[in-house]
Short mmCIF file of C-alpha atoms in Angstrom, two decimals:
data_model
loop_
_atom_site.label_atom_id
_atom_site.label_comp_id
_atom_site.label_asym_id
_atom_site.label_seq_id
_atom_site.Cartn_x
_atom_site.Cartn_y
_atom_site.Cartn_z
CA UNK A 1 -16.20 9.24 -17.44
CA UNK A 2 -13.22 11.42 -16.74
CA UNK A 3 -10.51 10.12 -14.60
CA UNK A 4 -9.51 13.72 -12.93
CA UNK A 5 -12.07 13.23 -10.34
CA UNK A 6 -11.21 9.62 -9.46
CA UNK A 7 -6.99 10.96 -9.25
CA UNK A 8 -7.78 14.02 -7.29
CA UNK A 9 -10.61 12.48 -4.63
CA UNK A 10 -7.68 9.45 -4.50
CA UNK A 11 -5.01 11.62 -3.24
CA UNK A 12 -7.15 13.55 -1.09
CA UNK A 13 -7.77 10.53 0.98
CA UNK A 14 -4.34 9.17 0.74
CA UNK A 15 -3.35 12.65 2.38
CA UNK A 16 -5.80 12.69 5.06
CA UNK A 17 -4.23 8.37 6.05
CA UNK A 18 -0.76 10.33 5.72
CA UNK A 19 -1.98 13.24 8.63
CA UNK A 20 -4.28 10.62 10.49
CA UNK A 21 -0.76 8.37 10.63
CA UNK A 22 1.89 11.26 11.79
CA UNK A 23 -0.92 12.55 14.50
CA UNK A 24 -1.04 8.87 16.11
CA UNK A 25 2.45 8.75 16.87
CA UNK A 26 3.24 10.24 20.39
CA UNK A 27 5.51 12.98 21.69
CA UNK A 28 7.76 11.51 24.34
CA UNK A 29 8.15 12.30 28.08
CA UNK A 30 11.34 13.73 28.32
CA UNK A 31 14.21 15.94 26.70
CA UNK A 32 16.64 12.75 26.98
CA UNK A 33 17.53 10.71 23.85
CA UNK A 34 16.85 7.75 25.49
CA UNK A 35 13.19 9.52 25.93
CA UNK A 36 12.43 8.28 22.54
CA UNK A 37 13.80 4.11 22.52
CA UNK A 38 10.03 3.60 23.80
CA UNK A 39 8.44 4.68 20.76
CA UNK A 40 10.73 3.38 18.55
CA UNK A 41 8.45 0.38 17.69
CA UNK A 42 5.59 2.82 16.86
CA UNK A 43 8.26 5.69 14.43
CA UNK A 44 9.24 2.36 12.87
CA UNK A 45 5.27 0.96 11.83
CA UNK A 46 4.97 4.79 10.68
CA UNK A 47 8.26 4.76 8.23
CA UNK A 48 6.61 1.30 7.26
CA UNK A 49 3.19 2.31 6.46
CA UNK A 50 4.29 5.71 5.15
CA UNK A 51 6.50 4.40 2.79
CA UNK A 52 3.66 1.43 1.71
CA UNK A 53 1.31 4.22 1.18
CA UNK A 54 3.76 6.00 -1.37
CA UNK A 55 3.78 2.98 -2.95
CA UNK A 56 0.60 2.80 -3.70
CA UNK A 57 0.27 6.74 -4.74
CA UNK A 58 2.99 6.16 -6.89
CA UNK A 59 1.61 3.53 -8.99
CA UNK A 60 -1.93 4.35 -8.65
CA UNK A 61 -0.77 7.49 -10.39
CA UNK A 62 1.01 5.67 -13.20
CA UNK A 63 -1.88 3.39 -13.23
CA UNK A 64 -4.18 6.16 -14.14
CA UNK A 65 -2.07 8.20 -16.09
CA UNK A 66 -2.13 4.86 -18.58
CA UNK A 67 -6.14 4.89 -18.88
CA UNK A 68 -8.64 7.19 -20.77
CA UNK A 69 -11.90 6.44 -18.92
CA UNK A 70 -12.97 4.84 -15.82
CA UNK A 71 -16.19 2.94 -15.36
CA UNK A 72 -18.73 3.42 -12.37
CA UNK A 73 -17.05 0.14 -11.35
CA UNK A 74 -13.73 1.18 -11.47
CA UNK A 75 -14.92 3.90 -9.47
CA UNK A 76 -16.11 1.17 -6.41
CA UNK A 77 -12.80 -0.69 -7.07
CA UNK A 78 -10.86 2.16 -6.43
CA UNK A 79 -13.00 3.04 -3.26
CA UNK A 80 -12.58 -0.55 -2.23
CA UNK A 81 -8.95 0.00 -2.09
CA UNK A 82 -9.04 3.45 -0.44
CA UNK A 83 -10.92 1.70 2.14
CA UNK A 84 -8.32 -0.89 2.89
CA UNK A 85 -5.27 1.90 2.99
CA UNK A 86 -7.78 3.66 5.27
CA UNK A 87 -7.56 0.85 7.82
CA UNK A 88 -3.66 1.40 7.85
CA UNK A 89 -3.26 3.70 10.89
CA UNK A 90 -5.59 2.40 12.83
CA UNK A 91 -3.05 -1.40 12.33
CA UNK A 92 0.30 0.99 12.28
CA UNK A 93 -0.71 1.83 14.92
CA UNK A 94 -1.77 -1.41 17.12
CA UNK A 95 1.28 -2.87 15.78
CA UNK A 96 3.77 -0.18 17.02
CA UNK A 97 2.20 0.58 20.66
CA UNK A 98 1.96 -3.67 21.24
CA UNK A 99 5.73 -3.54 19.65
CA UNK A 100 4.78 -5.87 16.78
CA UNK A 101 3.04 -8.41 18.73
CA UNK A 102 1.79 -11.68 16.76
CA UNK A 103 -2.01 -10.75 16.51
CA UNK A 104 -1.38 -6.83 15.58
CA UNK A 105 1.16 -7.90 13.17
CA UNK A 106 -0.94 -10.47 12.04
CA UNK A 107 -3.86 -7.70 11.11
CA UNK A 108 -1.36 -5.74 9.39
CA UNK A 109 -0.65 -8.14 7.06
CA UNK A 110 -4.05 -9.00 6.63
CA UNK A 111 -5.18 -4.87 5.83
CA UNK A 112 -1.74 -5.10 3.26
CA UNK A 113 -3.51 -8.53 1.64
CA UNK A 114 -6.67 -6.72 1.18
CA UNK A 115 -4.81 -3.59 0.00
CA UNK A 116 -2.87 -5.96 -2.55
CA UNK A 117 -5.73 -7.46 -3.45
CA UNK A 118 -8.14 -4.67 -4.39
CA UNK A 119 -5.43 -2.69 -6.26
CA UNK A 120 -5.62 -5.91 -8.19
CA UNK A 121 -9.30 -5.40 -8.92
CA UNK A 122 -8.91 -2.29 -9.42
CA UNK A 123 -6.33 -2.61 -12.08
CA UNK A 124 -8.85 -4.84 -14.14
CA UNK A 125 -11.94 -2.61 -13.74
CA UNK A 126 -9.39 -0.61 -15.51
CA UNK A 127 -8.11 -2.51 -17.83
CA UNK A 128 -12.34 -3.65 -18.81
CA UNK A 129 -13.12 0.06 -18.97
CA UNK A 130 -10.03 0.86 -21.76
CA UNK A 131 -9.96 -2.97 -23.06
CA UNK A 132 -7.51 -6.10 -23.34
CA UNK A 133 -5.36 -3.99 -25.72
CA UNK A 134 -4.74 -0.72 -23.61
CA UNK A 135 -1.93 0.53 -23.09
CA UNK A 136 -2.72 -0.27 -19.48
CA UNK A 137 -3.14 -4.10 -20.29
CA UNK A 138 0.06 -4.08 -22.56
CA UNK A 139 1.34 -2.57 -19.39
CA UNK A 140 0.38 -4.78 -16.76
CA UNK A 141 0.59 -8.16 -18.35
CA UNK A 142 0.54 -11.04 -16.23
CA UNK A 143 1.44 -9.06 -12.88
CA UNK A 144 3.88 -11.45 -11.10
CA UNK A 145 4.77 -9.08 -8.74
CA UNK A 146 1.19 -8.05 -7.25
CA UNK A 147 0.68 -11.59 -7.32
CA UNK A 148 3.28 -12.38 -5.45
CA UNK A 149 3.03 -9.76 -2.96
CA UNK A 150 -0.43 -10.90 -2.06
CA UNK A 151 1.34 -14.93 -1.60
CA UNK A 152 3.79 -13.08 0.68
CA UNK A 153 1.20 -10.80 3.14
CA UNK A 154 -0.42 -14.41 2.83
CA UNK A 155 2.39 -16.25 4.36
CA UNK A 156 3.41 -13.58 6.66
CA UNK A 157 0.41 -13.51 8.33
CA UNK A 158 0.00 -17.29 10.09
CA UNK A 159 4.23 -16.72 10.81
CA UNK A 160 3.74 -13.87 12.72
CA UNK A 161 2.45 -16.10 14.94
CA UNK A 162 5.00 -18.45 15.19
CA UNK A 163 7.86 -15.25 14.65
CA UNK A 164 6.98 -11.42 14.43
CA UNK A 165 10.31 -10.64 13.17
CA UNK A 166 10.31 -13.17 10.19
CA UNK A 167 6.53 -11.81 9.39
CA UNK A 168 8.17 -8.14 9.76
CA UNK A 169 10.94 -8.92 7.17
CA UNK A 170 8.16 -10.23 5.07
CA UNK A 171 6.60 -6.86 4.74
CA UNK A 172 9.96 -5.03 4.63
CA UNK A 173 10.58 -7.35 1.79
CA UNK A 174 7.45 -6.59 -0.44
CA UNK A 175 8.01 -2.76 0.02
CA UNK A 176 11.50 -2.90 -1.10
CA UNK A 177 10.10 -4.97 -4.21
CA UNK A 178 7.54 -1.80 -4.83
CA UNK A 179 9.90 0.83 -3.55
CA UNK A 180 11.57 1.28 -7.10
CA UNK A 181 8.11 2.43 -9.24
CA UNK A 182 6.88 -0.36 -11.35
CA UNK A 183 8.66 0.94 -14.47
CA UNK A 184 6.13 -1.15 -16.83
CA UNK A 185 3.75 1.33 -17.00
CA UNK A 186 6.03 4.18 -17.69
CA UNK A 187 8.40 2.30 -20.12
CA UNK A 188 4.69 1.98 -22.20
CA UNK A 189 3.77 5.59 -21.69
CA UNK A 190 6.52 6.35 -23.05
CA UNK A 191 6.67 4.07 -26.07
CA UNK A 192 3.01 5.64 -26.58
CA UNK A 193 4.55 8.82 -27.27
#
């Protein structure tokens, strides 16, 4: 099977999160700078989410771009995962109106472990549908750094009990490691060509 169908359906969906996200976050009462401090918690779970959602366009893209085929089951993994970003506005948004309270912040970290988890799965449904010497598999290797994102949303989570703010940095921390493309896919593209 084609994988135009699985790209295009994928960013459809990661779209709609994008709108669903913007439309949550509230217009404040008031012409006054000072009008907006309020919301800050809730523009700052937005930039947060938004920018973890690029992430995962971004690489998905390279991801696929590095593939032939995709199997019926990569086609559930990847639904899996769209599922799990789905659940992202509805915890952006619990975590910014309850500014970043420990249970809300909690959840958040437990929609990112899921998220981090299934792109995981994902990634080898992929890597089975094109086998263990794709250029996808070459690419991916042993994936220390999904690996230990999903160890950090995992220790975040119980903290943000204890701390919000440390469980906060947490997150902040595993989007800056993603916020530079993972260049291991690309750097194999492009020996491929």
């Amino acid at each position: 099977m084609g994988k135009n169908r699985l790209e295009a359906f994928s960013d459809g969906v990661l779209a709609i999160i994008l709108t669903i996200m913007v439309l949550e976050l509230k217009v404040p009462h008031g012409d006054r700078l000072d009008a907006l401090l309020p919301l800050l918690p809730a523009f700052l779970s937005y930039v947060l989410s938004f920018i973890y959602i690029g992430i995962y366009w971004n690489n998905h893209h390279h991801m696929l771009h590095a593939v032939k085929r995709v199997s019926g089951g990569a086609l559930w993994a990847n639904l899996h995962l769209l599922f799990w970003l789905s659940l992202l506005p509805f915890v952006t948004g619990w975590m910014g109106e309850n500014h970043f309270a420990p249970l809300p912040t909690a959840l958040y970290g437990g929609v990112l472990l899921m998220a981090g988890t299934a792109y995981w799965i994902l990634a080898h449904c992929l890597v089975a549908g094109d086998g263990p010497e794709s250029l996808l598999a070459r690419a991916i290797g042993k994936d220390r750094k999904g690996a230990l994102s999903v160890v950090i949303y995992a220790i975040a989570m119980p903290l943000a009990f204890v701390q919000e703010w440390f469980a906060q940095t947490l997150y902040v921390v595993v989007a800056l490691m993603w916020l530079v493309p993972d260049t291991r896919i690309e750097r194999h593209l492009n020996d491929a060509d």
